[in-house]
Amino acid sequence: MTFKYSTHLPNTENDTLGAILDAAANPEVISLAGGLPAAELFPVEDFRASANRVFDKQGAAALQYGEAAGLPALRNEVAKNFLKPRQIEGGVKNIAISTGSEQAIEQIAKMFIDEGDTVFVEAPTYLCTVDVFRSFGAKIVTVPMDEDGMRMDALEEALKAHPEVKLIYTIPTFQNPTGRTMPVERRKQFVELAEKYDVPVLEDDPYGAIRYSGEAVPPLKAFDKTGNVIYMSSFSKILAPGFRLGFVVASEDFIVNFTLMKQMADLHSDNFSQYLVADYLKHNDVNKHIEKISALYKHRFELMQSLIESEFPAGVKHSNPEGGMFIWCQVPGDIDTMALFNECAKQGVAFVPGEPFYAGDSESGTMRLNFSNVDDDTIREGMKRLGAAIKKFLDK
Amino acid sequence: MTFKYSTHLPNTENDTLGAILDAAANPEVISLAGGLPAAELFPVEDFRASANRVFDKQGAAALQYGEAAGLPALRNEVAKNFLKPRQIEGGVKNIAISTGSEQAIEQIAKMFIDEGDTVFVEAPTYLCTVDVFRSFGAKIVTVPMDEDGMRMDALEEALKAHPEVKLIYTIPTFQNPTGRTMPVERRKQFVELAEKYDVPVLEDDPYGAIRYSGEAVPPLKAFDKTGNVIYMSSFSKILAPGFRLGFVVASEDFIVNFTLMKQMADLHSDNFSQYLVADYLKHNDVNKHIEKISALYKHRFELMQSLIESEFPAGVKHSNPEGGMFIWCQVPGDIDTMALFNECAKQGVAFVPGEPFYAGDSESGTMRLNFSNVDDDTIREGMKRLGAAIKKFLDK
């Protein structure tokens, strides 16, 4: 039969991203398009030790159904390891475990968005969030950024123009795709605006712990006194994405409602993996592990940055992230980024063109480069090919 | 702040089920209200062996991001172990892994239901499905059952009255909550009606493998030549629910679209657990394990059934399941089932009253009893208390 689907289904007729990922998957192409953490740093043996402890003492419980809000032991470890150090107030009742950040985004979208509702996102932003918001029929308003993240003058203008807005989505630290970080003063302004206009803010912070230079900046949630900020983070970048575990931190009232929604989505997150990660956090110093990740990413970032200077034609601008996994570049002139992508793929190198990260009009010549999951030789060869392809494209 | 939520949020003002679960959680109350598999049969040591093999050879891959449709090795094992033996045609491309059955239900609901769309469910049915359908604004039409499951005359009547129907949801084998199973002839009729009226059927089959008497009946999907039936099953009842792993079997076209939706829900299911379960299925005879579960449940079912005969007042009707985890009882007369529940809770025993399982009008005096996760002494004492409480209630 031919199914008659709902309006929630994505429009796949113009699948730019699919074409990009297909090109990047060609084994002869060096891919700087990914968004994967470095697998060689996954603490496999520590997890084996945790698995054995869980099987020894909690095997049956870990394999049984669990609590919708998440394993209490894991929520305790989250409070201890990730709330206090990030200057976020709150305890176990303010925390729910999600099946990765993606589930938190989808369920929070479902909680706020009815068909036709307005939401704000940064331009550019994490493309899967835009897909999720669209799947619930959201009208998406983009707020422009500068090197310091979302512009507060533009946000206030948008808030005045759209008093009906239901939610503001932001990645203030080591943003995907730009790598940019919002400074402290602007964060305070952001929280004040959210309070003044009575709008919830969804703060997505998957990368914030992975800082390799500069001073730590507290999340927006640290400045939130009124409960407007819903904070979410994840174990995917600091431990391992395979477990699909993330967490949401918000007012108790919000957590109760989030838990009701999450229960409809998958009853609860993988219980066995929650036991594993809770045990890992109890028996290991996760900050030492994060330091290892940061050191490796710092090295890869600096290598890629130096190759932008030496291999790319003059005039290519790039962001200067102090953490995270991405550099954002912009090739000068009014160029067709997809044509540039195709030229680069021909030269055996792939990246993610800027276009899919924009919910509205995109900025010409933008691209996202990933350095977290590529070794030195691959970075060198990839950047050489990329530099040559950009030069050839600009010379045309 | 006070959040302004969407219409997707459940109405919790009249939380019958919450009150029931609270009463059942009282440690002095014997709970026959659960729906949990017997934890003492979880193959903990086999999973430990699998975990060690996965850590040895595939540690980094299992901890990394995976494929949205599911781990190919696991989908292969599903095809081998669960499609052919259930007489379902199809291969890996017809299979997607879901984060438990619950996710399949939510994402398929999202795929078909726009605000105001009509769906059919059995009366009574799995209550979480009704919650999910309602969260997308579905108009729910109930189709009555008899001892052989959904009535086909009633279904055809509903199809004629509601040509706009988007989806029919059914649990044809060892149904939750009734334990009833639809015979082969009626299954064929069901599939013919779905084809004739061009409506997709969501066949939910979490319990079908756990049969302890009678002849095996193929799922509806085995009779489906036109792709109308979307089949779903789960590892929760035959291996362990903690992993939150299930699978959907349908036409390739449907699986592509399901995968797009699932990707927005959590990117993919827990990769590590998928490696574990794939390895378990490769190295163990899952059918032998299912035989152990069936033998234990047969014993517990027969004990509970004999106690219905000896402890309950005459006139209490009950279903005669040939598998699964539940017996459905009906106390005679026009009685208030919640009042009966409260009387029983006072006597120290809990069940799930029928009411929440009905999307429309409920049948008086109905209750669901679970026997899968209670030992003999608990069943004996619980049924004694239940019988006494029902007698006392009826004598009032």
XYZ file of C-alpha atoms in Angstrom, chain A residues 36-44 239 241 296-297 300 372-373, chain B residues 59-61 63-64:
21
model
C 32.135 12.188 15.956
C 34.300 12.173 19.065
C 37.728 10.494 18.960
C 36.995 6.788 19.421
C 40.577 6.012 20.513
C 39.898 7.842 23.779
C 36.785 5.875 24.758
C 37.607 4.360 28.177
C 36.866 0.808 27.007
C 32.437 9.608 27.561
C 27.912 8.500 22.316
C 43.991 15.772 21.979
C 41.408 18.140 20.492
C 44.155 18.711 16.356
C 37.946 15.687 16.663
C 37.915 12.344 14.861
C 34.824 -1.843 22.088
C 35.404 1.460 20.282
C 32.809 0.766 17.557
C 30.762 3.001 22.095
C 30.713 5.262 18.995
